[in-house]
CHARMM-style PDB file with segment names, atoms N, HN, CA, C and O in Angstrom:
ATOM      1  N   UNK     1     158.146  67.434 124.093  1.00  0.00      PROA
ATOM      2  CA  UNK     1     156.922  67.025 123.415  1.00  0.00      PROA
ATOM      3  C   UNK     1     157.149  65.747 122.619  1.00  0.00      PROA
ATOM      4  O   UNK     1     156.298  64.857 122.592  1.00  0.00      PROA
ATOM      5  N   UNK     2     158.301  65.668 121.976  1.00  0.00      PROA
ATOM      6  HN  UNK     2     158.992  66.391 121.998  1.00  0.00      PROA
ATOM      7  CA  UNK     2     158.614  64.501 121.150  1.00  0.00      PROA
ATOM      8  C   UNK     2     158.681  63.238 122.002  1.00  0.00      PROA
ATOM      9  O   UNK     2     158.135  62.202 121.622  1.00  0.00      PROA
ATOM     10  N   UNK     3     159.350  63.321 123.156  1.00  0.00      PROA
ATOM     11  HN  UNK     3     159.793  64.162 123.464  1.00  0.00      PROA
ATOM     12  CA  UNK     3     159.460  62.165 124.038  1.00  0.00      PROA
ATOM     13  C   UNK     3     158.093  61.751 124.590  1.00  0.00      PROA
ATOM     14  O   UNK     3     157.799  60.563 124.719  1.00  0.00      PROA
ATOM     15  N   UNK     4     157.272  62.737 124.911  1.00  0.00      PROA
ATOM     16  HN  UNK     4     157.511  63.703 124.806  1.00  0.00      PROA
ATOM     17  CA  UNK     4     155.939  62.443 125.435  1.00  0.00      PROA
ATOM     18  C   UNK     4     155.102  61.728 124.374  1.00  0.00      PROA
ATOM     19  O   UNK     4     154.376  60.785 124.688  1.00  0.00      PROA
ATOM     20  N   UNK     5     155.199  62.168 123.137  1.00  0.00      PROA
ATOM     21  HN  UNK     5     155.789  62.934 122.882  1.00  0.00      PROA
ATOM     22  CA  UNK     5     154.436  61.523 122.070  1.00  0.00      PROA
ATOM     23  C   UNK     5     154.925  60.095 121.845  1.00  0.00      PROA
ATOM     24  O   UNK     5     154.122  59.190 121.618  1.00  0.00      PROA
ATOM     25  N   UNK     6     156.228  59.894 121.906  1.00  0.00      PROA
ATOM     26  HN  UNK     6     156.881  60.629 122.090  1.00  0.00      PROA
ATOM     27  CA  UNK     6     156.766  58.530 121.768  1.00  0.00      PROA
ATOM     28  C   UNK     6     156.267  57.638 122.904  1.00  0.00      PROA
ATOM     29  O   UNK     6     155.964  56.465 122.685  1.00  0.00      PROA
ATOM     30  N   UNK     7     156.182  58.185 124.102  1.00  0.00      PROA
ATOM     31  HN  UNK     7     156.428  59.138 124.280  1.00  0.00      PROA
ATOM     32  CA  UNK     7     155.690  57.419 125.249  1.00  0.00      PROA
ATOM     33  C   UNK     7     154.213  57.083 125.069  1.00  0.00      PROA
ATOM     34  O   UNK     7     153.789  55.972 125.386  1.00  0.00      PROA
ATOM     35  N   UNK     8     153.427  58.033 124.563  1.00  0.00      PROA
ATOM     36  HN  UNK     8     153.771  58.936 124.305  1.00  0.00      PROA
ATOM     37  CA  UNK     8     151.997  57.766 124.307  1.00  0.00      PROA
ATOM     38  C   UNK     8     151.836  56.658 123.267  1.00  0.00      PROA
ATOM     39  O   UNK     8     151.013  55.757 123.430  1.00  0.00      PROA
ATOM     40  N   UNK     9     152.620  56.734 122.210  1.00  0.00      PROA
ATOM     41  HN  UNK     9     153.288  57.466 122.078  1.00  0.00      PROA
ATOM     42  CA  UNK     9     152.551  55.717 121.152  1.00  0.00      PROA
ATOM     43  C   UNK     9     152.939  54.350 121.711  1.00  0.00      PROA
ATOM     44  O   UNK     9     152.307  53.344 121.391  1.00  0.00      PROA
ATOM     45  N   UNK    10     153.974  54.314 122.543  1.00  0.00      PROA
ATOM     46  HN  UNK    10     154.488  55.131 122.803  1.00  0.00      PROA
ATOM     47  CA  UNK    10     154.397  53.050 123.147  1.00  0.00      PROA
ATOM     48  C   UNK    10     153.284  52.465 124.020  1.00  0.00      PROA
ATOM     49  O   UNK    10     153.048  51.257 124.002  1.00  0.00      PROA
ATOM     50  N   UNK    11     152.604  53.318 124.779  1.00  0.00      PROA
ATOM     51  HN  UNK    11     152.795  54.300 124.794  1.00  0.00      PROA
ATOM     52  CA  UNK    11     151.498  52.847 125.620  1.00  0.00      PROA
ATOM     53  C   UNK    11     150.376  52.281 124.758  1.00  0.00      PROA
ATOM     54  O   UNK    11     149.768  51.270 125.110  1.00  0.00      PROA
ATOM     55  N   UNK    12     150.104  52.927 123.638  1.00  0.00      PROA
ATOM     56  HN  UNK    12     150.598  53.748 123.353  1.00  0.00      PROA
ATOM     57  CA  UNK    12     149.059  52.430 122.740  1.00  0.00      PROA
ATOM     58  C   UNK    12     149.450  51.100 122.102  1.00  0.00      PROA
ATOM     59  O   UNK    12     148.598  50.243 121.867  1.00  0.00      PROA
ATOM     60  N   UNK    13     150.731  50.934 121.826  1.00  0.00      PROA
ATOM     61  HN  UNK    13     151.423  51.630 122.016  1.00  0.00      PROA
ATOM     62  CA  UNK    13     151.193  49.659 121.266  1.00  0.00      PROA
ATOM     63  C   UNK    13     151.024  48.532 122.282  1.00  0.00      PROA
ATOM     64  O   UNK    13     150.630  47.420 121.928  1.00  0.00      PROA
ATOM     65  N   UNK    14     151.321  48.823 123.527  1.00  0.00      PROA
ATOM     66  HN  UNK    14     151.641  49.726 123.815  1.00  0.00      PROA
ATOM     67  CA  UNK    14     151.135  47.827 124.587  1.00  0.00      PROA
ATOM     68  C   UNK    14     149.652  47.466 124.697  1.00  0.00      PROA
ATOM     69  O   UNK    14     149.299  46.296 124.844  1.00  0.00      PROA
ATOM     70  N   UNK    15     148.784  48.489 124.622  1.00  0.00      PROA
ATOM     71  HN  UNK    15     149.070  49.439 124.502  1.00  0.00      PROA
ATOM     72  CA  UNK    15     147.339  48.230 124.663  1.00  0.00      PROA
ATOM     73  C   UNK    15     146.929  47.334 123.503  1.00  0.00      PROA
ATOM     74  O   UNK    15     146.200  46.361 123.693  1.00  0.00      PROA
ATOM     75  N   UNK    16     147.393  47.657 122.312  1.00  0.00      PROA
ATOM     76  HN  UNK    16     147.985  48.448 122.158  1.00  0.00      PROA
ATOM     77  CA  UNK    16     147.035  46.871 121.127  1.00  0.00      PROA
ATOM     78  C   UNK    16     147.486  45.421 121.285  1.00  0.00      PROA
ATOM     79  O   UNK    16     146.736  44.499 120.966  1.00  0.00      PROA
ATOM     80  N   UNK    17     148.711  45.216 121.778  1.00  0.00      PROA
ATOM     81  HN  UNK    17     149.320  45.966 122.037  1.00  0.00      PROA
ATOM     82  CA  UNK    17     149.209  43.861 121.983  1.00  0.00      PROA
ATOM     83  C   UNK    17     148.354  43.108 123.002  1.00  0.00      PROA
ATOM     84  O   UNK    17     148.040  41.933 122.815  1.00  0.00      PROA
ATOM     85  N   UNK    18     147.984  43.792 124.070  1.00  0.00      PROA
ATOM     86  HN  UNK    18     148.239  44.747 124.221  1.00  0.00      PROA
ATOM     87  CA  UNK    18     147.136  43.170 125.086  1.00  0.00      PROA
ATOM     88  C   UNK    18     145.767  42.807 124.539  1.00  0.00      PROA
ATOM     89  O   UNK    18     145.240  41.732 124.826  1.00  0.00      PROA
ATOM     90  N   UNK    19     145.198  43.696 123.760  1.00  0.00      PROA
ATOM     91  HN  UNK    19     145.626  44.569 123.527  1.00  0.00      PROA
ATOM     92  CA  UNK    19     143.879  43.425 123.175  1.00  0.00      PROA
ATOM     93  C   UNK    19     143.964  42.257 122.185  1.00  0.00      PROA
ATOM     94  O   UNK    19     143.052  41.433 122.118  1.00  0.00      PROA
ATOM     95  N   UNK    20     145.043  42.188 121.427  1.00  0.00      PROA
ATOM     96  HN  UNK    20     145.784  42.858 121.482  1.00  0.00      PROA
ATOM     97  CA  UNK    20     145.233  41.067 120.498  1.00  0.00      PROA
ATOM     98  C   UNK    20     145.328  39.746 121.252  1.00  0.00      PROA
ATOM     99  O   UNK    20     144.772  38.738 120.817  1.00  0.00      PROA
ATOM    100  N   UNK    21     146.031  39.750 122.376  1.00  0.00      PROA
ATOM    101  HN  UNK    21     146.483  40.569 122.730  1.00  0.00      PROA
ATOM    102  CA  UNK    21     146.140  38.533 123.186  1.00  0.00      PROA
ATOM    103  C   UNK    21     144.785  38.130 123.756  1.00  0.00      PROA
ATOM    104  O   UNK    21     144.468  36.943 123.832  1.00  0.00      PROA
ATOM    105  N   UNK    22     143.989  39.116 124.154  1.00  0.00      PROA
ATOM    106  HN  UNK    22     144.247  40.080 124.091  1.00  0.00      PROA
ATOM    107  CA  UNK    22     142.649  38.817 124.660  1.00  0.00      PROA
ATOM    108  C   UNK    22     141.781  38.185 123.570  1.00  0.00      PROA
ATOM    109  O   UNK    22     141.083  37.200 123.810  1.00  0.00      PROA
ATOM    110  N   UNK    23     141.836  38.764 122.370  1.00  0.00      PROA
ATOM    111  HN  UNK    23     142.403  39.564 122.174  1.00  0.00      PROA
ATOM    112  CA  UNK    23     141.051  38.223 121.263  1.00  0.00      PROA
ATOM    113  C   UNK    23     141.473  36.799 120.941  1.00  0.00      PROA
ATOM    114  O   UNK    23     140.631  35.944 120.669  1.00  0.00      PROA
ATOM    115  N   UNK    24     142.779  36.542 120.972  1.00  0.00      PROA
ATOM    116  HN  UNK    24     143.463  37.237 121.193  1.00  0.00      PROA
ATOM    117  CA  UNK    24     143.277  35.201 120.684  1.00  0.00      PROA
ATOM    118  C   UNK    24     142.820  34.222 121.762  1.00  0.00      PROA
ATOM    119  O   UNK    24     142.400  33.106 121.454  1.00  0.00      PROA
ATOM    120  N   UNK    25     142.902  34.637 123.019  1.00  0.00      PROA
ATOM    121  HN  UNK    25     143.243  35.543 123.269  1.00  0.00      PROA
ATOM    122  CA  UNK    25     142.480  33.766 124.115  1.00  0.00      PROA
ATOM    123  C   UNK    25     140.988  33.467 124.020  1.00  0.00      PROA
ATOM    124  O   UNK    25     140.556  32.346 124.286  1.00  0.00      PROA
ATOM    125  N   UNK    26     140.207  34.469 123.641  1.00  0.00      PROA
ATOM    126  HN  UNK    26     140.558  35.380 123.425  1.00  0.00      PROA
ATOM    127  CA  UNK    26     138.767  34.260 123.470  1.00  0.00      PROA
ATOM    128  C   UNK    26     138.501  33.299 122.311  1.00  0.00      PROA
ATOM    129  O   UNK    26     137.665  32.402 122.421  1.00  0.00      PROA
ATOM    130  N   UNK    27     139.202  33.487 121.223  1.00  0.00      PROA
ATOM    131  HN  UNK    27     139.881  34.216 121.134  1.00  0.00      PROA
ATOM    132  CA  UNK    27     139.034  32.637 120.043  1.00  0.00      PROA
ATOM    133  C   UNK    27     139.421  31.188 120.352  1.00  0.00      PROA
ATOM    134  O   UNK    27     138.768  30.248 119.898  1.00  0.00      PROA
ATOM    135  N   UNK    28     140.498  31.023 121.134  1.00  0.00      PROA
ATOM    136  HN  UNK    28     141.029  31.786 121.503  1.00  0.00      PROA
ATOM    137  CA  UNK    28     140.965  29.683 121.492  1.00  0.00      PROA
ATOM    138  C   UNK    28     140.091  29.024 122.559  1.00  0.00      PROA
ATOM    139  O   UNK    28     140.236  27.833 122.835  1.00  0.00      PROA
ATOM    140  N   UNK    29     139.189  29.796 123.157  1.00  0.00      PROA
ATOM    141  HN  UNK    29     139.071  30.763 122.933  1.00  0.00      PROA
ATOM    142  CA  UNK    29     138.297  29.251 124.179  1.00  0.00      PROA
ATOM    143  C   UNK    29     138.885  29.276 125.568  1.00  0.00      PROA
ATOM    144  O   UNK    29     138.340  28.651 126.478  1.00  0.00      PROA
ATOM    145  N   UNK    30     139.984  29.982 125.755  1.00  0.00      PROA
ATOM    146  HN  UNK    30     140.427  30.490 125.016  1.00  0.00      PROA
ATOM    147  CA  UNK    30     140.610  30.048 127.075  1.00  0.00      PROA
ATOM    148  C   UNK    30     139.828  30.941 128.033  1.00  0.00      PROA
ATOM    149  O   UNK    30     139.815  30.701 129.241  1.00  0.00      PROA
ATOM    150  N   UNK    31     139.170  31.983 127.487  1.00  0.00      PROA
ATOM    151  HN  UNK    31     139.181  32.178 126.507  1.00  0.00      PROA
ATOM    152  CA  UNK    31     138.362  32.870 128.314  1.00  0.00      PROA
ATOM    153  C   UNK    31     137.027  33.110 127.610  1.00  0.00      PROA
ATOM    154  O   UNK    31     136.901  32.928 126.399  1.00  0.00      PROA
ATOM    155  N   UNK    32     136.032  33.525 128.402  1.00  0.00      PROA
ATOM    156  HN  UNK    32     136.134  33.674 129.386  1.00  0.00      PROA
ATOM    157  CA  UNK    32     134.713  33.788 127.830  1.00  0.00      PROA
ATOM    158  C   UNK    32     134.669  35.169 127.182  1.00  0.00      PROA
ATOM    159  O   UNK    32     135.558  35.996 127.381  1.00  0.00      PROA
ATOM    160  N   UNK    33     133.623  35.393 126.410  1.00  0.00      PROA
ATOM    161  HN  UNK    33     132.901  34.720 126.248  1.00  0.00      PROA
ATOM    162  CA  UNK    33     133.467  36.680 125.743  1.00  0.00      PROA
ATOM    163  C   UNK    33     133.311  37.800 126.772  1.00  0.00      PROA
ATOM    164  O   UNK    33     133.883  38.878 126.609  1.00  0.00      PROA
ATOM    165  N   UNK    34     132.538  37.548 127.829  1.00  0.00      PROA
ATOM    166  HN  UNK    34     132.074  36.672 127.961  1.00  0.00      PROA
ATOM    167  CA  UNK    34     132.343  38.549 128.879  1.00  0.00      PROA
ATOM    168  C   UNK    34     133.658  38.877 129.592  1.00  0.00      PROA
ATOM    169  O   UNK    34     133.949  40.034 129.897  1.00  0.00      PROA
ATOM    170  N   UNK    35     134.438  37.834 129.845  1.00  0.00      PROA
ATOM    171  HN  UNK    35     134.202  36.894 129.597  1.00  0.00      PROA
ATOM    172  CA  UNK    35     135.723  38.023 130.502  1.00  0.00      PROA
ATOM    173  C   UNK    35     136.663  38.856 129.619  1.00  0.00      PROA
ATOM    174  O   UNK    35     137.363  39.744 130.106  1.00  0.00      PROA
ATOM    175  N   UNK    36     136.667  38.559 128.335  1.00  0.00      PROA
ATOM    176  HN  UNK    36     136.098  37.838 127.939  1.00  0.00      PROA
ATOM    177  CA  UNK    36     137.502  39.306 127.392  1.00  0.00      PROA
ATOM    178  C   UNK    36     137.076  40.766 127.342  1.00  0.00      PROA
ATOM    179  O   UNK    36     137.916  41.664 127.296  1.00  0.00      PROA
ATOM    180  N   UNK    37     135.767  40.997 127.352  1.00  0.00      PROA
ATOM    181  HN  UNK    37     135.085  40.268 127.389  1.00  0.00      PROA
ATOM    182  CA  UNK    37     135.257  42.366 127.293  1.00  0.00      PROA
ATOM    183  C   UNK    37     135.631  43.157 128.550  1.00  0.00      PROA
ATOM    184  O   UNK    37     136.110  44.287 128.455  1.00  0.00      PROA
ATOM    185  N   UNK    38     135.413  42.566 129.720  1.00  0.00      PROA
ATOM    186  HN  UNK    38     135.024  41.648 129.798  1.00  0.00      PROA
ATOM    187  CA  UNK    38     135.720  43.288 130.961  1.00  0.00      PROA
ATOM    188  C   UNK    38     137.223  43.511 131.105  1.00  0.00      PROA
ATOM    189  O   UNK    38     137.649  44.569 131.568  1.00  0.00      PROA
ATOM    190  N   UNK    39     138.023  42.533 130.718  1.00  0.00      PROA
ATOM    191  HN  UNK    39     137.677  41.674 130.342  1.00  0.00      PROA
ATOM    192  CA  UNK    39     139.467  42.703 130.789  1.00  0.00      PROA
ATOM    193  C   UNK    39     139.926  43.756 129.782  1.00  0.00      PROA
ATOM    194  O   UNK    39     140.837  44.533 130.067  1.00  0.00      PROA
ATOM    195  N   UNK    40     139.300  43.784 128.609  1.00  0.00      PROA
ATOM    196  HN  UNK    40     138.560  43.153 128.377  1.00  0.00      PROA
ATOM    197  CA  UNK    40     139.604  44.802 127.616  1.00  0.00      PROA
ATOM    198  C   UNK    40     139.315  46.199 128.144  1.00  0.00      PROA
ATOM    199  O   UNK    40     140.071  47.136 127.886  1.00  0.00      PROA
ATOM    200  N   UNK    41     138.223  46.336 128.882  1.00  0.00      PROA
ATOM    201  HN  UNK    41     137.609  45.575 129.092  1.00  0.00      PROA
ATOM    202  CA  UNK    41     137.912  47.631 129.493  1.00  0.00      PROA
ATOM    203  C   UNK    41     138.976  48.026 130.517  1.00  0.00      PROA
ATOM    204  O   UNK    41     139.351  49.194 130.617  1.00  0.00      PROA
ATOM    205  N   UNK    42     139.458  47.038 131.277  1.00  0.00      PROA
ATOM    206  HN  UNK    42     139.154  46.089 131.196  1.00  0.00      PROA
ATOM    207  CA  UNK    42     140.517  47.309 132.259  1.00  0.00      PROA
ATOM    208  C   UNK    42     141.801  47.752 131.554  1.00  0.00      PROA
ATOM    209  O   UNK    42     142.478  48.675 132.007  1.00  0.00      PROA
ATOM    210  N   UNK    43     142.127  47.095 130.456  1.00  0.00      PROA
ATOM    211  HN  UNK    43     141.577  46.345 130.088  1.00  0.00      PROA
ATOM    212  CA  UNK    43     143.322  47.466 129.694  1.00  0.00      PROA
ATOM    213  C   UNK    43     143.185  48.898 129.189  1.00  0.00      PROA
ATOM    214  O   UNK    43     144.142  49.671 129.241  1.00  0.00      PROA
ATOM    215  N   UNK    44     141.993  49.254 128.701  1.00  0.00      PROA
ATOM    216  HN  UNK    44     141.216  48.626 128.660  1.00  0.00      PROA
ATOM    217  CA  UNK    44     141.764  50.612 128.201  1.00  0.00      PROA
ATOM    218  C   UNK    44     141.893  51.633 129.324  1.00  0.00      PROA
ATOM    219  O   UNK    44     142.464  52.705 129.121  1.00  0.00      PROA
ATOM    220  N   UNK    45     141.367  51.313 130.509  1.00  0.00      PROA
ATOM    221  HN  UNK    45     140.904  50.443 130.674  1.00  0.00      PROA
ATOM    222  CA  UNK    45     141.466  52.229 131.649  1.00  0.00      PROA
ATOM    223  C   UNK    45     142.920  52.448 132.049  1.00  0.00      PROA
ATOM    224  O   UNK    45     143.327  53.569 132.356  1.00  0.00      PROA
ATOM    225  N   UNK    46     143.705  51.359 132.043  1.00  0.00      PROA
ATOM    226  HN  UNK    46     143.374  50.449 131.794  1.00  0.00      PROA
ATOM    227  CA  UNK    46     145.122  51.486 132.386  1.00  0.00      PROA
ATOM    228  C   UNK    46     145.854  52.332 131.346  1.00  0.00      PROA
ATOM    229  O   UNK    46     146.715  53.142 131.689  1.00  0.00      PROA
ATOM    230  N   UNK    47     145.508  52.141 130.087  1.00  0.00      PROA
ATOM    231  HN  UNK    47     144.809  51.483 129.808  1.00  0.00      PROA
ATOM    232  CA  UNK    47     146.132  52.932 129.019  1.00  0.00      PROA
ATOM    233  C   UNK    47     145.786  54.405 129.185  1.00  0.00      PROA
ATOM    234  O   UNK    47     146.654  55.272 129.077  1.00  0.00      PROA
ATOM    235  N   UNK    48     144.511  54.683 129.448  1.00  0.00      PROA
ATOM    236  HN  UNK    48     143.806  53.979 129.536  1.00  0.00      PROA
ATOM    237  CA  UNK    48     144.089  56.078 129.654  1.00  0.00      PROA
ATOM    238  C   UNK    48     144.824  56.709 130.828  1.00  0.00      PROA
ATOM    239  O   UNK    48     145.243  57.864 130.750  1.00  0.00      PROA
ATOM    240  N   UNK    49     144.983  55.955 131.920  1.00  0.00      PROA
ATOM    241  HN  UNK    49     144.643  55.017 131.983  1.00  0.00      PROA
ATOM    242  CA  UNK    49     145.681  56.472 133.094  1.00  0.00      PROA
ATOM    243  C   UNK    49     147.154  56.737 132.776  1.00  0.00      PROA
ATOM    244  O   UNK    49     147.723  57.724 133.241  1.00  0.00      PROA
ATOM    245  N   UNK    50     147.760  55.869 131.997  1.00  0.00      PROA
ATOM    246  HN  UNK    50     147.298  55.067 131.619  1.00  0.00      PROA
ATOM    247  CA  UNK    50     149.157  56.044 131.625  1.00  0.00      PROA
ATOM    248  C   UNK    50     149.336  57.282 130.757  1.00  0.00      PROA
ATOM    249  O   UNK    50     150.262  58.064 130.974  1.00  0.00      PROA
ATOM    250  N   UNK    51     148.458  57.465 129.776  1.00  0.00      PROA
ATOM    251  HN  UNK    51     147.706  56.830 129.600  1.00  0.00      PROA
ATOM    252  CA  UNK    51     148.534  58.637 128.907  1.00  0.00      PROA
ATOM    253  C   UNK    51     148.309  59.909 129.713  1.00  0.00      PROA
ATOM    254  O   UNK    51     148.968  60.920 129.472  1.00  0.00      PROA
ATOM    255  N   UNK    52     147.385  59.866 130.666  1.00  0.00      PROA
ATOM    256  HN  UNK    52     146.850  59.044 130.862  1.00  0.00      PROA
ATOM    257  CA  UNK    52     147.121  61.028 131.512  1.00  0.00      PROA
ATOM    258  C   UNK    52     148.358  61.362 132.350  1.00  0.00      PROA
ATOM    259  O   UNK    52     148.687  62.534 132.532  1.00  0.00      PROA
ATOM    260  N   UNK    53     149.042  60.334 132.859  1.00  0.00      PROA
ATOM    261  HN  UNK    53     148.774  59.382 132.711  1.00  0.00      PROA
ATOM    262  CA  UNK    53     150.252  60.549 133.644  1.00  0.00      PROA
ATOM    263  C   UNK    53     151.367  61.138 132.772  1.00  0.00      PROA
ATOM    264  O   UNK    53     152.101  62.021 133.215  1.00  0.00      PROA
ATOM    265  N   UNK    54     151.492  60.653 131.545  1.00  0.00      PROA
ATOM    266  HN  UNK    54     150.896  59.936 131.185  1.00  0.00      PROA
ATOM    267  CA  UNK    54     152.489  61.196 130.615  1.00  0.00      PROA
ATOM    268  C   UNK    54     152.212  62.673 130.375  1.00  0.00      PROA
ATOM    269  O   UNK    54     153.129  63.494 130.406  1.00  0.00      PROA
ATOM    270  N   UNK    55     150.950  63.013 130.136  1.00  0.00      PROA
ATOM    271  HN  UNK    55     150.205  62.346 130.110  1.00  0.00      PROA
ATOM    272  CA  UNK    55     150.582  64.413 129.909  1.00  0.00      PROA
ATOM    273  C   UNK    55     150.880  65.280 131.136  1.00  0.00      PROA
ATOM    274  O   UNK    55     151.318  66.423 131.009  1.00  0.00      PROA
ATOM    275  N   UNK    56     150.636  64.722 132.316  1.00  0.00      PROA
ATOM    276  HN  UNK    56     150.280  63.793 132.419  1.00  0.00      PROA
ATOM    277  CA  UNK    56     150.902  65.452 133.553  1.00  0.00      PROA
ATOM    278  C   UNK    56     152.393  65.737 133.713  1.00  0.00      PROA
ATOM    279  O   UNK    56     152.789  66.847 134.068  1.00  0.00      PROA
ATOM    280  N   UNK    57     153.206  64.727 133.448  1.00  0.00      PROA
ATOM    281  HN  UNK    57     152.884  63.825 133.160  1.00  0.00      PROA
ATOM    282  CA  UNK    57     154.655  64.900 133.548  1.00  0.00      PROA
ATOM    283  C   UNK    57     155.127  65.923 132.522  1.00  0.00      PROA
ATOM    284  O   UNK    57     155.994  66.745 132.817  1.00  0.00      PROA
ATOM    285  N   UNK    58     154.563  65.875 131.321  1.00  0.00      PROA
ATOM    286  HN  UNK    58     153.858  65.207 131.081  1.00  0.00      PROA
ATOM    287  CA  UNK    58     154.923  66.839 130.279  1.00  0.00      PROA
ATOM    288  C   UNK    58     154.589  68.261 130.720  1.00  0.00      PROA
ATOM    289  O   UNK    58     155.410  69.165 130.562  1.00  0.00      PROA
ATOM    290  N   UNK    59     153.408  68.465 131.264  1.00  0.00      PROA
ATOM    291  HN  UNK    59     152.742  67.731 131.393  1.00  0.00      PROA
ATOM    292  CA  UNK    59     152.990  69.788 131.719  1.00  0.00      PROA
ATOM    293  C   UNK    59     153.923  70.304 132.816  1.00  0.00      PROA
ATOM    294  O   UNK    59     154.327  71.466 132.809  1.00  0.00      PROA
ATOM    295  N   UNK    60     154.252  69.427 133.747  1.00  0.00      PROA
ATOM    296  HN  UNK    60     153.924  68.483 133.753  1.00  0.00      PROA
ATOM    297  CA  UNK    60     155.158  69.796 134.840  1.00  0.00      PROA
ATOM    298  C   UNK    60     156.534  70.172 134.293  1.00  0.00      PROA
ATOM    299  O   UNK    60     157.122  71.173 134.705  1.00  0.00      PROA
ATOM    300  N   UNK    61     157.034  69.376 133.378  1.00  0.00      PROA
ATOM    301  HN  UNK    61     156.556  68.563 133.043  1.00  0.00      PROA
ATOM    302  CA  UNK    61     158.362  69.626 132.815  1.00  0.00      PROA
ATOM    303  C   UNK    61     158.379  70.920 132.001  1.00  0.00      PROA
ATOM    304  O   UNK    61     159.344  71.682 132.065  1.00  0.00      PROA
ATOM    305  N   UNK    62     157.324  71.168 131.245  1.00  0.00      PROA
ATOM    306  HN  UNK    62     156.540  70.550 131.193  1.00  0.00      PROA
ATOM    307  CA  UNK    62     157.247  72.413 130.474  1.00  0.00      PROA
ATOM    308  C   UNK    62     157.262  73.631 131.402  1.00  0.00      PROA
ATOM    309  O   UNK    62     157.939  74.619 131.119  1.00  0.00      PROA
ATOM    310  N   UNK    63     156.522  73.560 132.499  1.00  0.00      PROA
ATOM    311  HN  UNK    63     155.972  72.757 132.728  1.00  0.00      PROA
ATOM    312  CA  UNK    63     156.485  74.662 133.461  1.00  0.00      PROA
ATOM    313  C   UNK    63     157.867  74.850 134.086  1.00  0.00      PROA
ATOM    314  O   UNK    63     158.312  75.979 134.293  1.00  0.00      PROA
ATOM    315  N   UNK    64     158.534  73.751 134.380  1.00  0.00      PROA
ATOM    316  HN  UNK    64     158.172  72.834 134.212  1.00  0.00      PROA
ATOM    317  CA  UNK    64     159.858  73.794 134.968  1.00  0.00      PROA
ATOM    318  C   UNK    64     160.857  74.455 134.000  1.00  0.00      PROA
ATOM    319  O   UNK    64     161.687  75.263 134.415  1.00  0.00      PROA
ATOM    320  N   UNK    65     160.769  74.115 132.752  1.00  0.00      PROA
ATOM    321  HN  UNK    65     160.095  73.459 132.415  1.00  0.00      PROA
ATOM    322  CA  UNK    65     161.674  74.682 131.738  1.00  0.00      PROA
ATOM    323  C   UNK    65     161.423  76.172 131.562  1.00  0.00      PROA
ATOM    324  O   UNK    65     162.367  76.944 131.395  1.00  0.00      PROA
ATOM    325  N   UNK    66     160.172  76.580 131.597  1.00  0.00      PROA
ATOM    326  HN  UNK    66     159.405  75.953 131.733  1.00  0.00      PROA
ATOM    327  CA  UNK    66     159.837  77.989 131.417  1.00  0.00      PROA
ATOM    328  C   UNK    66     160.362  78.856 132.559  1.00  0.00      PROA
ATOM    329  O   UNK    66     160.638  80.037 132.348  1.00  0.00      PROA
ATOM    330  N   UNK    67     160.505  78.310 133.747  1.00  0.00      PROA
ATOM    331  HN  UNK    67     160.282  77.351 133.919  1.00  0.00      PROA
ATOM    332  CA  UNK    67     161.005  79.069 134.888  1.00  0.00      PROA
ATOM    333  C   UNK    67     162.489  79.364 134.763  1.00  0.00      PROA
ATOM    334  O   UNK    67     162.961  80.382 135.268  1.00  0.00      PROA
ATOM    335  N   UNK    68     163.215  78.509 134.113  1.00  0.00      PROA
ATOM    336  HN  UNK    68     162.831  77.681 133.702  1.00  0.00      PROA
ATOM    337  CA  UNK    68     164.680  78.645 134.015  1.00  0.00      PROA
ATOM    338  C   UNK    68     165.071  79.650 133.011  1.00  0.00      PROA
ATOM    339  OT1 UNK    68     166.261  79.886 132.804  1.00  0.00      PROA
TER     340      UNK     68
END
């Protein structure tokens, strides 16, 4: 459980860093507001998928441990 939580936190940190870079790029005029918004949604979807995969691996590992 501890490792899974650390992995979730790490994924959220990556998301935060990505969102910060998007905001900076938008502020600097490198990308449009719409582009930043749609890319931000993609980053959130990837984060959600990663967290879901972490939870899946945790569930599988817990079941495996209980069998032994």
